[in-house]
Amino acid sequence: MNYQRQNNSYLPGERRIITKKLIVSALCASALLLCACSAGGDTGTSETEDKTTTGEESSGQDSGGGEIILATTTSTQDSGLLDYILPVFEEESGYSVSVVSVGSGEAMTMGENGEADVLLVHSPEAEEEFVAGGHADEEGRMDVMYNDFVLIGPKDDPAGIASSAPADAVAAFQTLADTQSTFISRSDESGTHQKELTIWEACGIQPEGDWYVEAGAGMGAVLEMTNEMLGYTLSDRATWLNLALDEDLTIVCEKDPSGILYNQYGVICVNPDKNENINHEGAKVFQQWIVSEETQELIGEYGVEEYGKPLFTPNAAQS
C-alpha cells in the first residue's frame, strides 16, 4: 500500500515517469513471454486463462484502475485519519493511493499544475477560487467533514490566555501580540495558516518581530517546535490530540462561539483536461467513496475509542 507516502518521497511528475517506465517494461516482458510460449508449442490452457474465460477475477486489486495521487493537507496525515481509512478504500476499490501530504495551498497548486488526481483540503475560500478558476472537474467541491482549531500554549501559560480569553480567539491573538509571546506560525499557505491570518486580520494586526516564528512546516512539525520552544501555535484539534504533546503544552483557547475556529474539509477532483496523466476515473471513485454513507460512518468512528469522541465530524450529507 502507498498510503503512508508523504511529500518527502518523490515528486508527482517523477511518479508519473516511473509508472510509465514500469508499464513499458511490463509490456516488453509480456511480449517475450508470449513468444516463448508460442515457440514451445504449448497448446494447454493456464489457470489464469481459465479464469479469464470464465469471467473470474484473481483479486479485487486486479479489478481496480491502478494508482491515484491524493494531494492533501498535513492534518489528515498527522492526525492518523488517512492511515485509518485509506486501507479500506484500497481494499474495496482496487486502487492504490499515493499520498502527498502538504499544506492545502500547495495541494491546490499541485491540482492547478495537473500533478494530482484528487484533493482533500481545508481552506474553503481558496477551494472556491480553485473551482471558479476551472481547475476542478464538473462536479466541483464536496464537503467531507469538519472539526475545529485550537490555540495551544505552555501549561504555565505566561500570556494568561486561558484565564483572560479561553473562548475568544481574537482577544487571545491580541494578547499574544501585546505580550510578544513566542508564536510559531505554519507560514506555508495551508488551511491552518490561512485561518491564522484571518484571526490576525480580525485583530487588525500584522504580526512581526522575533516573537513571531515563521516555520514553513506541516502541523506535526510545528507542534513539535512549539513543544521545544514552549510557545503558542494554532492547530487543528485532531492533530493535537493524535500527537499527544500534553506533558508541557495545553489548549488555552477553544470553542469560540463566533465560529471563527471552525475547520471544514472538502474533496475536489482535478479537471482531467489538465493533462492525459490524470486518473480522473480513480479520482471520482475516491470522491464518491469518501462522501458515501459507509465512509462517513467510518470517519465518525475515528478517535471515539481512544478519546471518547470523533476527531472529525462527517457532514457530506448536509452539503
CSV table of N, CA and C in Angstrom, one decimal, residues 121-270:
chain,number,residue,atom,x,y,z
A,121,VAL,N,-8.7,18.9,1.2
A,121,VAL,CA,-8.1,20.1,1.8
A,121,VAL,C,-9.1,20.8,2.7
A,122,HIS,N,-8.6,21.8,3.4
A,122,HIS,CA,-9.4,22.5,4.4
A,122,HIS,C,-9.2,24.0,4.3
A,123,SER,N,-9.4,24.6,3.2
A,123,SER,CA,-9.3,26.1,3.0
A,123,SER,C,-10.4,26.5,2.1
A,124,PRO,N,-11.7,26.6,2.6
A,124,PRO,CA,-12.8,26.7,1.8
A,124,PRO,C,-12.8,27.9,0.8
A,125,GLU,N,-12.3,29.1,1.2
A,125,GLU,CA,-12.3,30.2,0.3
A,125,GLU,C,-11.4,29.9,-0.9
A,126,ALA,N,-10.2,29.4,-0.6
A,126,ALA,CA,-9.3,29.1,-1.6
A,126,ALA,C,-9.8,27.9,-2.5
A,127,GLU,N,-10.5,27.0,-1.9
A,127,GLU,CA,-11.1,25.9,-2.7
A,127,GLU,C,-12.2,26.5,-3.7
A,128,GLU,N,-13.0,27.4,-3.2
A,128,GLU,CA,-13.9,28.1,-4.1
A,128,GLU,C,-13.3,28.8,-5.3
A,129,GLU,N,-12.1,29.4,-5.0
A,129,GLU,CA,-11.4,30.1,-6.1
A,129,GLU,C,-10.8,29.0,-7.0
A,130,PHE,N,-10.4,27.9,-6.5
A,130,PHE,CA,-9.8,26.8,-7.3
A,130,PHE,C,-10.9,26.3,-8.3
A,131,VAL,N,-12.1,26.1,-7.8
A,131,VAL,CA,-13.2,25.7,-8.6
A,131,VAL,C,-13.6,26.7,-9.7
A,132,ALA,N,-13.7,28.0,-9.2
A,132,ALA,CA,-14.0,29.1,-10.1
A,132,ALA,C,-13.0,29.3,-11.2
A,133,GLY,N,-11.8,28.9,-10.9
A,133,GLY,CA,-10.7,29.1,-11.9
A,133,GLY,C,-10.6,28.0,-12.9
A,134,GLY,N,-11.6,27.0,-12.9
A,134,GLY,CA,-11.7,25.9,-13.8
A,134,GLY,C,-10.7,24.8,-13.6
A,135,HIS,N,-10.2,24.7,-12.4
A,135,HIS,CA,-9.2,23.7,-12.1
A,135,HIS,C,-9.8,22.4,-11.6
A,136,ALA,N,-11.1,22.4,-11.3
A,136,ALA,CA,-11.8,21.2,-10.8
A,136,ALA,C,-12.6,20.6,-12.0
A,137,ASP,N,-13.1,19.4,-11.7
A,137,ASP,CA,-14.0,18.8,-12.8
A,137,ASP,C,-15.4,19.3,-12.6
A,138,GLU,N,-16.3,18.8,-13.4
A,138,GLU,CA,-17.7,19.4,-13.5
A,138,GLU,C,-18.5,19.4,-12.2
A,139,GLU,N,-18.1,18.5,-11.3
A,139,GLU,CA,-18.9,18.4,-10.0
A,139,GLU,C,-18.3,19.3,-8.9
A,140,GLY,N,-17.2,19.9,-9.2
A,140,GLY,CA,-16.6,20.9,-8.2
A,140,GLY,C,-16.2,20.3,-6.9
A,141,ARG,N,-16.5,21.0,-5.8
A,141,ARG,CA,-16.1,20.7,-4.5
A,141,ARG,C,-17.2,20.1,-3.7
A,142,MET,N,-16.9,19.1,-2.8
A,142,MET,CA,-17.9,18.5,-1.9
A,142,MET,C,-17.4,18.5,-0.5
A,143,ASP,N,-18.3,18.9,0.4
A,143,ASP,CA,-18.0,18.8,1.9
A,143,ASP,C,-17.7,17.4,2.3
A,144,VAL,N,-16.8,17.2,3.2
A,144,VAL,CA,-16.5,15.8,3.7
A,144,VAL,C,-16.7,15.7,5.2
A,145,MET,N,-16.1,16.7,5.9
A,145,MET,CA,-16.1,16.6,7.4
A,145,MET,C,-15.6,17.9,8.0
A,146,TYR,N,-15.7,18.0,9.3
A,146,TYR,CA,-15.2,19.2,9.9
A,146,TYR,C,-14.7,18.9,11.3
A,147,ASN,N,-13.9,19.7,11.8
A,147,ASN,CA,-13.5,19.8,13.3
A,147,ASN,C,-13.3,21.2,13.6
A,148,ASP,N,-12.4,21.5,14.6
A,148,ASP,CA,-12.1,22.9,14.9
A,148,ASP,C,-10.7,23.1,15.2
A,149,PHE,N,-10.3,24.4,15.2
A,149,PHE,CA,-8.9,24.8,15.5
A,149,PHE,C,-8.9,25.1,17.0
A,150,VAL,N,-7.7,24.9,17.6
A,150,VAL,CA,-7.5,25.3,19.0
A,150,VAL,C,-6.1,26.0,19.1
A,151,LEU,N,-6.1,26.9,20.1
A,151,LEU,CA,-4.8,27.6,20.4
A,151,LEU,C,-4.1,26.9,21.4
A,152,ILE,N,-2.9,26.4,21.1
A,152,ILE,CA,-2.0,25.6,22.0
A,152,ILE,C,-1.0,26.5,22.7
A,153,GLY,N,-0.7,26.3,23.9
A,153,GLY,CA,0.3,27.1,24.6
A,153,GLY,C,0.9,26.3,25.8
A,154,PRO,N,2.0,26.9,26.4
A,154,PRO,CA,2.6,26.2,27.5
A,154,PRO,C,1.6,26.0,28.7
A,155,LYS,N,1.9,25.0,29.5
A,155,LYS,CA,0.9,24.7,30.6
A,155,LYS,C,0.9,25.9,31.6
A,156,ASP,N,2.1,26.6,31.8
A,156,ASP,CA,2.1,27.7,32.7
A,156,ASP,C,1.5,28.9,32.1
A,157,ASP,N,1.2,28.9,30.8
A,157,ASP,CA,0.5,30.0,30.1
A,157,ASP,C,1.0,31.4,30.5
A,158,PRO,N,2.2,31.7,30.1
A,158,PRO,CA,2.8,33.1,30.5
A,158,PRO,C,2.0,34.2,30.0
A,159,ALA,N,1.2,34.1,28.9
A,159,ALA,CA,0.4,35.2,28.4
A,159,ALA,C,-0.9,35.3,29.1
A,160,GLY,N,-1.3,34.3,29.9
A,160,GLY,CA,-2.5,34.3,30.7
A,160,GLY,C,-3.8,34.2,29.8
A,161,ILE,N,-3.7,33.6,28.7
A,161,ILE,CA,-4.8,33.5,27.8
A,161,ILE,C,-5.9,32.6,28.3
A,162,ALA,N,-5.6,31.5,28.9
A,162,ALA,CA,-6.6,30.5,29.5
A,162,ALA,C,-7.5,31.2,30.5
A,163,SER,N,-7.0,32.2,31.1
A,163,SER,CA,-7.9,32.9,32.1
A,163,SER,C,-8.5,34.2,31.5
A,164,SER,N,-7.8,34.8,30.6
A,164,SER,CA,-8.4,36.1,30.0
A,164,SER,C,-9.2,35.9,28.8
A,165,ALA,N,-8.9,34.9,28.0
A,165,ALA,CA,-9.7,34.7,26.7
A,165,ALA,C,-9.8,33.2,26.3
A,166,PRO,N,-10.4,32.4,27.2
A,166,PRO,CA,-10.4,31.0,26.9
A,166,PRO,C,-11.3,30.5,25.7
A,167,ALA,N,-12.2,31.4,25.3
A,167,ALA,CA,-13.1,31.1,24.2
A,167,ALA,C,-13.2,32.3,23.3
A,168,ASP,N,-12.2,33.1,23.2
A,168,ASP,CA,-12.2,34.3,22.3
A,168,ASP,C,-10.9,34.4,21.6
A,169,ALA,N,-10.9,33.8,20.3
A,169,ALA,CA,-9.7,33.7,19.6
A,169,ALA,C,-9.1,35.1,19.2
A,170,VAL,N,-9.9,36.0,18.9
A,170,VAL,CA,-9.4,37.4,18.5
A,170,VAL,C,-8.7,38.0,19.7
A,171,ALA,N,-9.3,37.9,20.9
A,171,ALA,CA,-8.8,38.5,22.1
A,171,ALA,C,-7.5,37.8,22.5
A,172,ALA,N,-7.5,36.5,22.3
A,172,ALA,CA,-6.3,35.7,22.6
A,172,ALA,C,-5.1,36.1,21.7
A,173,PHE,N,-5.3,36.2,20.4
A,173,PHE,CA,-4.3,36.7,19.5
A,173,PHE,C,-3.8,38.1,19.8
A,174,GLN,N,-4.7,38.9,20.2
A,174,GLN,CA,-4.4,40.3,20.6
A,174,GLN,C,-3.4,40.3,21.8
A,175,THR,N,-3.7,39.4,22.7
A,175,THR,CA,-2.9,39.3,23.9
A,175,THR,C,-1.5,38.8,23.5
A,176,LEU,N,-1.4,37.8,22.6
A,176,LEU,CA,-0.1,37.3,22.1
A,176,LEU,C,0.7,38.4,21.6
A,177,ALA,N,0.1,39.3,20.8
A,177,ALA,CA,0.9,40.4,20.2
A,177,ALA,C,1.3,41.4,21.2
A,178,ASP,N,0.3,41.7,22.1
A,178,ASP,CA,0.6,42.7,23.2
A,178,ASP,C,1.8,42.3,24.1
A,179,THR,N,1.8,41.0,24.4
A,179,THR,CA,2.8,40.5,25.3
A,179,THR,C,4.1,40.0,24.5
A,180,GLN,N,4.0,40.0,23.2
A,180,GLN,CA,5.0,39.4,22.3
A,180,GLN,C,5.5,38.0,22.8
A,181,SER,N,4.5,37.2,23.1
A,181,SER,CA,4.7,35.8,23.4
A,181,SER,C,5.1,35.0,22.2
A,182,THR,N,6.0,34.1,22.3
A,182,THR,CA,6.5,33.3,21.2
A,182,THR,C,5.4,32.6,20.5
A,183,PHE,N,5.2,32.8,19.2
A,183,PHE,CA,4.1,32.2,18.5
A,183,PHE,C,4.8,31.6,17.2
A,184,ILE,N,4.5,30.3,17.0
A,184,ILE,CA,5.0,29.6,15.9
A,184,ILE,C,3.9,29.4,14.8
A,185,SER,N,4.2,30.1,13.7
A,185,SER,CA,3.2,30.1,12.6
A,185,SER,C,3.6,29.0,11.5
A,186,ARG,N,2.5,28.3,11.0
A,186,ARG,CA,2.8,27.4,9.9
A,186,ARG,C,3.5,28.1,8.7
A,187,SER,N,3.0,29.3,8.3
A,187,SER,CA,3.6,30.1,7.3
A,187,SER,C,3.8,29.2,6.0
A,188,ASP,N,2.9,28.4,5.6
A,188,ASP,CA,3.0,27.6,4.5
A,188,ASP,C,1.8,27.6,3.5
A,189,GLU,N,1.0,28.6,3.7
A,189,GLU,CA,-0.2,28.7,2.8
A,189,GLU,C,-1.2,27.6,3.0
A,190,SER,N,-1.1,26.9,4.1
A,190,SER,CA,-2.0,25.8,4.5
A,190,SER,C,-3.4,26.4,4.9
A,191,GLY,N,-4.3,25.5,5.1
A,191,GLY,CA,-5.6,25.9,5.6
A,191,GLY,C,-5.5,26.5,7.0
A,192,THR,N,-4.6,25.9,7.8
A,192,THR,CA,-4.3,26.4,9.2
A,192,THR,C,-3.7,27.7,9.2
A,193,HIS,N,-2.8,27.9,8.3
A,193,HIS,CA,-2.1,29.2,8.1
A,193,HIS,C,-3.1,30.3,7.7
A,194,GLN,N,-4.0,30.0,6.7
A,194,GLN,CA,-5.0,30.9,6.3
A,194,GLN,C,-5.9,31.3,7.4
A,195,LYS,N,-6.3,30.3,8.3
A,195,LYS,CA,-7.1,30.6,9.4
A,195,LYS,C,-6.4,31.5,10.4
A,196,GLU,N,-5.1,31.3,10.6
A,196,GLU,CA,-4.4,32.1,11.5
A,196,GLU,C,-4.3,33.6,11.0
A,197,LEU,N,-4.1,33.7,9.7
A,197,LEU,CA,-4.1,35.1,9.1
A,197,LEU,C,-5.4,35.7,9.2
A,198,THR,N,-6.5,35.0,9.1
A,198,THR,CA,-7.9,35.5,9.3
A,198,THR,C,-8.0,36.1,10.7
A,199,ILE,N,-7.5,35.4,11.7
A,199,ILE,CA,-7.7,35.9,13.0
A,199,ILE,C,-6.8,37.1,13.3
A,200,TRP,N,-5.6,37.1,12.8
A,200,TRP,CA,-4.7,38.3,12.9
A,200,TRP,C,-5.4,39.5,12.2
A,201,GLU,N,-6.0,39.3,11.0
A,201,GLU,CA,-6.7,40.4,10.3
A,201,GLU,C,-7.9,40.9,11.1
A,202,ALA,N,-8.6,40.0,11.8
A,202,ALA,CA,-9.7,40.4,12.7
A,202,ALA,C,-9.2,41.3,13.8
A,203,CYS,N,-7.9,41.1,14.2
A,203,CYS,CA,-7.3,41.9,15.3
A,203,CYS,C,-6.8,43.2,14.8
A,204,GLY,N,-6.7,43.3,13.4
A,204,GLY,CA,-6.0,44.5,12.9
A,204,GLY,C,-4.5,44.5,13.1
A,205,ILE,N,-4.0,43.3,13.1
A,205,ILE,CA,-2.5,43.2,13.4
A,205,ILE,C,-1.8,42.5,12.3
A,206,GLN,N,-0.6,43.0,11.9
A,206,GLN,CA,0.3,42.3,11.0
A,206,GLN,C,1.4,41.8,11.9
A,207,PRO,N,1.4,40.5,12.2
A,207,PRO,CA,2.5,40.1,13.2
A,207,PRO,C,3.9,40.1,12.6
A,208,GLU,N,4.8,40.6,13.4
A,208,GLU,CA,6.2,40.6,13.0
A,208,GLU,C,7.1,40.8,14.2
A,209,GLY,N,8.3,40.4,14.1
A,209,GLY,CA,9.2,40.6,15.2
A,209,GLY,C,9.8,39.2,15.6
A,210,ASP,N,10.7,39.2,16.5
A,210,ASP,CA,11.4,38.0,17.0
A,210,ASP,C,10.4,37.0,17.6
A,211,TRP,N,9.4,37.5,18.2
A,211,TRP,CA,8.4,36.6,18.9
A,211,TRP,C,7.6,35.8,17.9
A,212,TYR,N,7.5,36.3,16.6
A,212,TYR,CA,6.7,35.6,15.6
A,212,TYR,C,7.6,34.7,14.7
A,213,VAL,N,7.5,33.4,14.9
A,213,VAL,CA,8.4,32.5,14.3
A,213,VAL,C,7.7,31.9,13.1
A,214,GLU,N,8.2,32.1,11.9
A,214,GLU,CA,7.6,31.6,10.7
A,214,GLU,C,8.3,30.2,10.3
A,215,ALA,N,7.6,29.1,10.5
A,215,ALA,CA,8.2,27.8,10.4
A,215,ALA,C,8.2,27.3,9.0
A,216,GLY,N,7.2,27.6,8.2
A,216,GLY,CA,7.1,27.0,6.9
A,216,GLY,C,7.1,25.5,6.9
A,217,ALA,N,6.3,24.9,7.8
A,217,ALA,CA,6.3,23.5,8.0
A,217,ALA,C,4.9,23.0,8.3
A,218,GLY,N,4.8,21.6,8.2
A,218,GLY,CA,3.5,21.0,8.5
A,218,GLY,C,3.0,21.1,9.9
A,219,MET,N,1.8,20.6,10.2
A,219,MET,CA,1.2,20.8,11.5
A,219,MET,C,2.0,20.0,12.6
A,220,GLY,N,2.3,18.7,12.2
A,220,GLY,CA,3.0,17.9,13.2
A,220,GLY,C,4.4,18.5,13.6
A,221,ALA,N,5.1,19.0,12.6
A,221,ALA,CA,6.4,19.6,12.8
A,221,ALA,C,6.3,20.9,13.6
A,222,VAL,N,5.3,21.7,13.4
A,222,VAL,CA,5.1,22.9,14.1
A,222,VAL,C,4.7,22.7,15.5
A,223,LEU,N,3.9,21.7,15.8
A,223,LEU,CA,3.6,21.3,17.2
A,223,LEU,C,4.8,20.9,17.9
A,224,GLU,N,5.7,20.1,17.3
A,224,GLU,CA,6.9,19.7,17.9
A,224,GLU,C,7.8,20.9,18.2
A,225,MET,N,7.9,21.9,17.3
A,225,MET,CA,8.6,23.1,17.5
A,225,MET,C,8.0,23.9,18.7
A,226,THR,N,6.7,23.9,18.7
A,226,THR,CA,6.1,24.7,19.8
A,226,THR,C,6.4,24.0,21.2
A,227,ASN,N,6.4,22.7,21.2
A,227,ASN,CA,6.8,22.0,22.4
A,227,ASN,C,8.2,22.3,22.8
A,228,GLU,N,9.1,22.3,21.9
A,228,GLU,CA,10.5,22.6,22.2
A,228,GLU,C,10.7,24.0,22.7
A,229,MET,N,10.0,24.9,22.0
A,229,MET,CA,10.2,26.4,22.3
A,229,MET,C,9.3,26.9,23.5
A,230,LEU,N,8.3,26.0,23.9
A,230,LEU,CA,7.3,26.4,24.9
A,230,LEU,C,6.7,27.7,24.5
A,231,GLY,N,6.2,27.7,23.2
A,231,GLY,CA,5.5,28.8,22.7
A,231,GLY,C,4.0,28.5,22.5
A,232,TYR,N,3.4,29.3,21.6
A,232,TYR,CA,2.0,29.2,21.3
A,232,TYR,C,1.9,28.9,19.8
A,233,THR,N,0.8,28.2,19.4
A,233,THR,CA,0.5,27.9,18.0
A,233,THR,C,-0.9,27.6,17.8
A,234,LEU,N,-1.4,27.7,16.5
A,234,LEU,CA,-2.8,27.3,16.2
A,234,LEU,C,-2.7,26.0,15.6
A,235,SER,N,-3.5,25.1,16.0
A,235,SER,CA,-3.5,23.7,15.5
A,235,SER,C,-5.0,23.2,15.2
A,236,ASP,N,-5.1,22.3,14.3
A,236,ASP,CA,-6.4,21.6,14.2
A,236,ASP,C,-6.5,20.6,15.4
A,237,ARG,N,-7.6,20.4,16.0
A,237,ARG,CA,-7.8,19.6,17.2
A,237,ARG,C,-7.3,18.2,17.0
A,238,ALA,N,-7.6,17.6,15.8
A,238,ALA,CA,-7.3,16.2,15.6
A,238,ALA,C,-5.8,15.9,15.6
A,239,THR,N,-5.0,16.7,15.0
A,239,THR,CA,-3.5,16.5,15.0
A,239,THR,C,-3.0,16.7,16.4
A,240,TRP,N,-3.5,17.7,17.1
A,240,TRP,CA,-3.1,18.0,18.5
A,240,TRP,C,-3.3,16.8,19.4
A,241,LEU,N,-4.5,16.2,19.3
A,241,LEU,CA,-4.8,15.0,20.1
A,241,LEU,C,-4.0,13.8,19.7
A,242,ASN,N,-3.8,13.6,18.4
A,242,ASN,CA,-3.1,12.4,18.0
A,242,ASN,C,-1.6,12.5,18.4
A,243,LEU,N,-1.0,13.6,18.4
A,243,LEU,CA,0.4,13.7,18.8
A,243,LEU,C,0.7,13.7,20.3
A,244,ALA,N,-0.4,13.9,21.0
A,244,ALA,CA,-0.3,13.8,22.5
A,244,ALA,C,0.9,14.5,23.1
A,245,LEU,N,1.1,15.8,22.9
A,245,LEU,CA,2.2,16.6,23.4
A,245,LEU,C,1.7,17.4,24.6
A,246,ASP,N,0.8,16.7,25.4
A,246,ASP,CA,0.2,17.4,26.5
A,246,ASP,C,1.0,17.4,27.8
A,247,GLU,N,2.2,16.9,27.8
A,247,GLU,CA,3.0,17.0,29.0
A,247,GLU,C,3.4,18.4,29.4
A,248,ASP,N,3.8,19.1,28.3
A,248,ASP,CA,4.3,20.5,28.5
A,248,ASP,C,3.3,21.6,27.9
A,249,LEU,N,2.4,21.1,27.0
A,249,LEU,CA,1.5,22.0,26.3
A,249,LEU,C,0.1,21.7,26.7
A,250,THR,N,-0.8,22.7,26.4
A,250,THR,CA,-2.2,22.5,26.7
A,250,THR,C,-3.0,23.5,25.8
A,251,ILE,N,-4.3,23.2,25.7
A,251,ILE,CA,-5.2,24.1,24.9
A,251,ILE,C,-5.5,25.3,25.8
A,252,VAL,N,-5.3,26.5,25.3
A,252,VAL,CA,-5.5,27.7,26.1
A,252,VAL,C,-6.7,28.5,25.6
A,253,CYS,N,-7.1,28.2,24.3
A,253,CYS,CA,-8.3,28.9,23.8
A,253,CYS,C,-9.0,27.9,22.8
A,254,GLU,N,-10.3,27.8,22.9
A,254,GLU,CA,-11.0,26.9,22.1
A,254,GLU,C,-12.5,27.2,22.1
A,255,LYS,N,-13.3,26.6,21.1
A,255,LYS,CA,-14.7,26.7,21.1
A,255,LYS,C,-15.3,28.1,21.1
A,256,ASP,N,-14.6,29.0,20.3
A,256,ASP,CA,-15.1,30.4,20.2
A,256,ASP,C,-16.5,30.3,19.6
A,257,PRO,N,-17.5,30.9,20.3
A,257,PRO,CA,-18.9,30.9,19.8
A,257,PRO,C,-19.1,31.6,18.5
A,258,SER,N,-18.2,32.5,18.1
A,258,SER,CA,-18.3,33.2,16.9
A,258,SER,C,-18.2,32.3,15.6
A,259,GLY,N,-17.6,31.1,15.8
A,259,GLY,CA,-17.4,30.2,14.7
A,259,GLY,C,-16.1,30.4,14.0
A,260,ILE,N,-15.2,31.3,14.4
A,260,ILE,CA,-14.0,31.7,13.7
A,260,ILE,C,-13.0,30.5,13.7
A,261,LEU,N,-13.2,29.6,14.7
A,261,LEU,CA,-12.3,28.4,14.8
A,261,LEU,C,-12.8,27.2,14.1
A,262,TYR,N,-13.9,27.3,13.3
A,262,TYR,CA,-14.5,26.2,12.6
A,262,TYR,C,-13.5,25.8,11.5
A,263,ASN,N,-13.5,24.5,11.2
A,263,ASN,CA,-12.5,23.9,10.3
A,263,ASN,C,-13.2,22.9,9.3
A,264,GLN,N,-13.5,23.3,8.2
A,264,GLN,CA,-14.2,22.5,7.2
A,264,GLN,C,-13.3,21.9,6.2
A,265,TYR,N,-13.5,20.6,5.8
A,265,TYR,CA,-12.7,19.9,4.8
A,265,TYR,C,-13.5,19.6,3.6
A,266,GLY,N,-12.9,19.6,2.4
A,266,GLY,CA,-13.6,19.3,1.2
A,266,GLY,C,-12.8,18.4,0.3
A,267,VAL,N,-13.4,17.7,-0.6
A,267,VAL,CA,-12.8,16.9,-1.6
A,267,VAL,C,-13.1,17.4,-3.0
A,268,ILE,N,-12.0,17.5,-3.8
A,268,ILE,CA,-12.1,18.0,-5.2
A,268,ILE,C,-11.4,17.1,-6.2
A,269,CYS,N,-12.1,16.8,-7.3
A,269,CYS,CA,-11.4,16.1,-8.4
A,269,CYS,C,-10.8,17.1,-9.3
A,270,VAL,N,-9.6,16.9,-9.7
A,270,VAL,CA,-8.9,17.8,-10.6
A,270,VAL,C,-9.4,17.7,-12.0
